[in-house]
Amino acid sequence: MKKDRNPLLRVDIITIFPEYFTPALKIGPIKKAIEKGLFDVRFLNLREIADSPKEVDDYPYGGGAGMVLKPEPLKRALEMAGHENGFVINFSPQGKQLNQRLAHELIEKKHLILICGRYKGVDERIVEKYVDLELSIGDYVLSGGDVAALVLLDVLVRLIPGALGDMDSAATDSFESGILDAPYYTRPAVFEGMHVPGVLTSGNHELIAKWRRKMALRRTLKRRPELLRKLYLTKEDLDFLEEIEDGD
Ligand code: ADE
């Protein structure tokens, strides 16, 4: 398919493992967004950009386990990606934590340059001089930023208008409305003696929407109550929450 010259999102990924991403680009919404020309992803392989394998990483000054990605090939990769006109992200467990709201802000940047560190990360002078945002995907330690970059790509592609077949499914995703999502069921109507909630087979769309909202609020109250504090709740939501707290 012919590619649009002006994708809605352009991402340059600086990595030593571009092959890590290859299978993910051939599946689902990421593949569709690339085919539709909405999303353009390129790789800058640090091993190819470095003058020699020795130039890619080195031991940390001051000692300690692990290796640090050296600044020179990273600088070259950033220049090749056109960093002056892009928004540069370095993945790190020390970074700001990714959430749906931040994802909406990042998609507006249009051109992201992702640095995927490995081992102990990247030389701090690169962060100081070139990085706009250090990003973490959670409070745990990955072997490198590549996994985090893949997570970010998946989250962002879901937000590109037209990238999903059914945009409704993105709009009702957990967190899009600030709360968790309702449970879902499909055929058969009875599985191992367990019945699908009757309202879902009633054909009454208004009742179904109300039931989903109530279930979403119930899950959020039980699993992530702190999310409710940040939310604007309607009178109906407050009535639902009261019913839930009364044990309904
Ligand atoms: N690199 C290592 N751990 C990470 C994390 N939790 N998030 C982002 N990048 C990382």
PDB file of C-alpha atoms in Angstrom, residues 72-196:
ATOM      1  CA  GLU A  72      29.355   9.335  20.777  1.00  0.00           C
ATOM      2  CA  PRO A  73      27.263   6.817  18.775  1.00  0.00           C
ATOM      3  CA  LEU A  74      24.137   7.969  20.617  1.00  0.00           C
ATOM      4  CA  LYS A  75      24.831  11.553  19.555  1.00  0.00           C
ATOM      5  CA  ARG A  76      25.309  10.442  15.959  1.00  0.00           C
ATOM      6  CA  ALA A  77      22.050   8.470  16.061  1.00  0.00           C
ATOM      7  CA  LEU A  78      20.184  11.471  17.503  1.00  0.00           C
ATOM      8  CA  GLU A  79      21.508  13.660  14.700  1.00  0.00           C
ATOM      9  CA  MET A  80      20.470  11.081  12.097  1.00  0.00           C
ATOM     10  CA  ALA A  81      16.974  11.050  13.644  1.00  0.00           C
ATOM     11  CA  GLY A  82      16.743  14.861  13.431  1.00  0.00           C
ATOM     12  CA  HIS A  83      16.525  15.441  17.166  1.00  0.00           C
ATOM     13  CA  GLU A  84      16.181  19.251  16.842  1.00  0.00           C
ATOM     14  CA  ASN A  85      12.684  18.775  15.454  1.00  0.00           C
ATOM     15  CA  GLY A  86      11.681  15.769  17.508  1.00  0.00           C
ATOM     16  CA  PHE A  87      10.806  14.971  21.104  1.00  0.00           C
ATOM     17  CA  VAL A  88      13.517  12.786  22.624  1.00  0.00           C
ATOM     18  CA  ILE A  89      12.569  10.123  25.177  1.00  0.00           C
ATOM     19  CA  ASN A  90      14.998   8.011  27.178  1.00  0.00           C
ATOM     20  CA  PHE A  91      13.533   4.924  28.853  1.00  0.00           C
ATOM     21  CA  SER A  92      14.552   4.493  32.450  1.00  0.00           C
ATOM     22  CA  PRO A  93      13.048   3.152  35.670  1.00  0.00           C
ATOM     23  CA  GLN A  94      13.960   6.569  37.113  1.00  0.00           C
ATOM     24  CA  GLY A  95      11.663   8.325  34.629  1.00  0.00           C
ATOM     25  CA  LYS A  96       8.157   9.757  34.796  1.00  0.00           C
ATOM     26  CA  GLN A  97       5.628   6.952  34.828  1.00  0.00           C
ATOM     27  CA  LEU A  98       3.624   6.344  31.646  1.00  0.00           C
ATOM     28  CA  ASN A  99      -0.147   6.566  31.886  1.00  0.00           C
ATOM     29  CA  GLN A 100      -2.991   7.165  29.447  1.00  0.00           C
ATOM     30  CA  ARG A 101      -2.988  10.925  29.982  1.00  0.00           C
ATOM     31  CA  LEU A 102       0.740  11.175  29.258  1.00  0.00           C
ATOM     32  CA  ALA A 103       0.216   8.992  26.163  1.00  0.00           C
ATOM     33  CA  HIS A 104      -2.292  11.565  24.845  1.00  0.00           C
ATOM     34  CA  GLU A 105       0.295  14.323  25.382  1.00  0.00           C
ATOM     35  CA  LEU A 106       3.043  12.348  23.654  1.00  0.00           C
ATOM     36  CA  ILE A 107       1.020  11.601  20.536  1.00  0.00           C
ATOM     37  CA  GLU A 108       0.668  15.351  20.001  1.00  0.00           C
ATOM     38  CA  LYS A 109       4.459  15.610  19.587  1.00  0.00           C
ATOM     39  CA  LYS A 110       4.136  13.988  16.108  1.00  0.00           C
ATOM     40  CA  HIS A 111       7.841  13.001  15.998  1.00  0.00           C
ATOM     41  CA  LEU A 112       9.266  10.942  18.832  1.00  0.00           C
ATOM     42  CA  ILE A 113      12.830   9.740  19.137  1.00  0.00           C
ATOM     43  CA  LEU A 114      13.163   6.844  21.549  1.00  0.00           C
ATOM     44  CA  ILE A 115      16.478   5.895  23.143  1.00  0.00           C
ATOM     45  CA  CYS A 116      16.512   2.292  24.293  1.00  0.00           C
ATOM     46  CA  GLY A 117      19.293   1.932  26.831  1.00  0.00           C
ATOM     47  CA  ARG A 118      20.569  -1.442  27.960  1.00  0.00           C
ATOM     48  CA  TYR A 119      22.469  -2.654  30.957  1.00  0.00           C
ATOM     49  CA  LYS A 120      22.996   0.378  33.237  1.00  0.00           C
ATOM     50  CA  GLY A 121      21.450   2.768  30.727  1.00  0.00           C
ATOM     51  CA  VAL A 122      23.064   5.629  28.811  1.00  0.00           C
ATOM     52  CA  ASP A 123      25.787   8.130  29.650  1.00  0.00           C
ATOM     53  CA  GLU A 124      24.098  10.871  31.713  1.00  0.00           C
ATOM     54  CA  ARG A 125      25.540  13.634  29.503  1.00  0.00           C
ATOM     55  CA  ILE A 126      23.282  12.426  26.683  1.00  0.00           C
ATOM     56  CA  VAL A 127      20.295  12.748  28.995  1.00  0.00           C
ATOM     57  CA  GLU A 128      21.349  16.247  30.067  1.00  0.00           C
ATOM     58  CA  LYS A 129      21.960  17.570  26.582  1.00  0.00           C
ATOM     59  CA  TYR A 130      19.406  15.857  24.354  1.00  0.00           C
ATOM     60  CA  VAL A 131      16.610  14.184  26.297  1.00  0.00           C
ATOM     61  CA  ASP A 132      13.231  15.907  26.708  1.00  0.00           C
ATOM     62  CA  LEU A 133      11.647  13.225  28.882  1.00  0.00           C
ATOM     63  CA  GLU A 134      12.818  10.192  30.829  1.00  0.00           C
ATOM     64  CA  LEU A 135      10.018   7.641  30.782  1.00  0.00           C
ATOM     65  CA  SER A 136       9.329   4.595  32.944  1.00  0.00           C
ATOM     66  CA  ILE A 137       6.624   2.027  32.255  1.00  0.00           C
ATOM     67  CA  GLY A 138       6.414   0.899  35.885  1.00  0.00           C
ATOM     68  CA  ASP A 139       8.222   0.352  39.147  1.00  0.00           C
ATOM     69  CA  TYR A 140      10.258  -2.671  38.121  1.00  0.00           C
ATOM     70  CA  VAL A 141      13.533  -3.149  36.280  1.00  0.00           C
ATOM     71  CA  LEU A 142      13.634  -4.374  32.678  1.00  0.00           C
ATOM     72  CA  SER A 143      16.784  -5.553  30.923  1.00  0.00           C
ATOM     73  CA  GLY A 144      16.497  -2.571  28.642  1.00  0.00           C
ATOM     74  CA  GLY A 145      14.373   0.144  27.137  1.00  0.00           C
ATOM     75  CA  ASP A 146      13.314  -1.930  24.115  1.00  0.00           C
ATOM     76  CA  VAL A 147      10.449  -3.619  25.968  1.00  0.00           C
ATOM     77  CA  ALA A 148       9.329  -0.214  27.258  1.00  0.00           C
ATOM     78  CA  ALA A 149       9.501   1.252  23.723  1.00  0.00           C
ATOM     79  CA  LEU A 150       7.307  -1.543  22.426  1.00  0.00           C
ATOM     80  CA  VAL A 151       4.774  -0.857  25.167  1.00  0.00           C
ATOM     81  CA  LEU A 152       4.775   2.842  24.274  1.00  0.00           C
ATOM     82  CA  LEU A 153       4.305   2.109  20.543  1.00  0.00           C
ATOM     83  CA  ASP A 154       1.321  -0.092  21.283  1.00  0.00           C
ATOM     84  CA  VAL A 155      -0.278   2.487  23.581  1.00  0.00           C
ATOM     85  CA  LEU A 156       0.285   5.342  21.092  1.00  0.00           C
ATOM     86  CA  VAL A 157      -0.895   3.521  17.992  1.00  0.00           C
ATOM     87  CA  ARG A 158      -4.246   2.868  19.682  1.00  0.00           C
ATOM     88  CA  LEU A 159      -4.662   6.640  19.925  1.00  0.00           C
ATOM     89  CA  ILE A 160      -3.965   7.474  16.279  1.00  0.00           C
ATOM     90  CA  PRO A 161      -7.309   8.463  14.725  1.00  0.00           C
ATOM     91  CA  GLY A 162      -8.256   5.840  12.145  1.00  0.00           C
ATOM     92  CA  ALA A 163      -5.643   3.300  13.230  1.00  0.00           C
ATOM     93  CA  LEU A 164      -8.089   1.005  14.977  1.00  0.00           C
ATOM     94  CA  GLY A 165     -10.836  -0.654  12.986  1.00  0.00           C
ATOM     95  CA  ASP A 166     -13.372   0.234  15.644  1.00  0.00           C
ATOM     96  CA  MET A 167     -12.415   3.421  17.462  1.00  0.00           C
ATOM     97  CA  ASP A 168     -15.172   2.742  19.952  1.00  0.00           C
ATOM     98  CA  SER A 169     -13.106  -0.027  21.383  1.00  0.00           C
ATOM     99  CA  ALA A 170     -10.317   2.441  22.197  1.00  0.00           C
ATOM    100  CA  ALA A 171     -12.733   4.990  23.644  1.00  0.00           C
ATOM    101  CA  THR A 172     -14.063   2.469  26.147  1.00  0.00           C
ATOM    102  CA  ASP A 173     -10.643   1.073  27.084  1.00  0.00           C
ATOM    103  CA  SER A 174      -9.774   1.085  30.762  1.00  0.00           C
ATOM    104  CA  PHE A 175      -8.277   4.467  31.748  1.00  0.00           C
ATOM    105  CA  GLU A 176      -9.624   6.327  28.686  1.00  0.00           C
ATOM    106  CA  SER A 177     -12.493   7.490  30.893  1.00  0.00           C
ATOM    107  CA  GLY A 178     -10.235   7.624  33.950  1.00  0.00           C
ATOM    108  CA  ILE A 179     -11.568   4.385  35.459  1.00  0.00           C
ATOM    109  CA  LEU A 180     -11.208   0.648  34.912  1.00  0.00           C
ATOM    110  CA  ASP A 181     -13.312  -1.104  32.294  1.00  0.00           C
ATOM    111  CA  ALA A 182     -16.372  -3.353  32.859  1.00  0.00           C
ATOM    112  CA  PRO A 183     -16.074  -7.142  32.443  1.00  0.00           C
ATOM    113  CA  TYR A 184     -16.837  -8.642  29.021  1.00  0.00           C
ATOM    114  CA  TYR A 185     -18.466 -11.915  27.987  1.00  0.00           C
ATOM    115  CA  THR A 186     -18.984 -13.743  24.707  1.00  0.00           C
ATOM    116  CA  ARG A 187     -20.745 -16.928  23.566  1.00  0.00           C
ATOM    117  CA  PRO A 188     -21.678 -19.436  24.965  1.00  0.00           C
ATOM    118  CA  ALA A 189     -24.287 -17.912  27.298  1.00  0.00           C
ATOM    119  CA  VAL A 190     -23.596 -20.668  29.850  1.00  0.00           C
ATOM    120  CA  PHE A 191     -20.055 -21.901  30.498  1.00  0.00           C
ATOM    121  CA  GLU A 192     -19.366 -24.531  33.152  1.00  0.00           C
ATOM    122  CA  GLY A 193     -22.629 -23.613  34.837  1.00  0.00           C
ATOM    123  CA  MET A 194     -21.815 -19.884  34.884  1.00  0.00           C
ATOM    124  CA  HIS A 195     -24.368 -17.614  33.190  1.00  0.00           C
ATOM    125  CA  VAL A 196     -23.707 -14.386  31.337  1.00  0.00           C
TER     126      VAL A 196
END
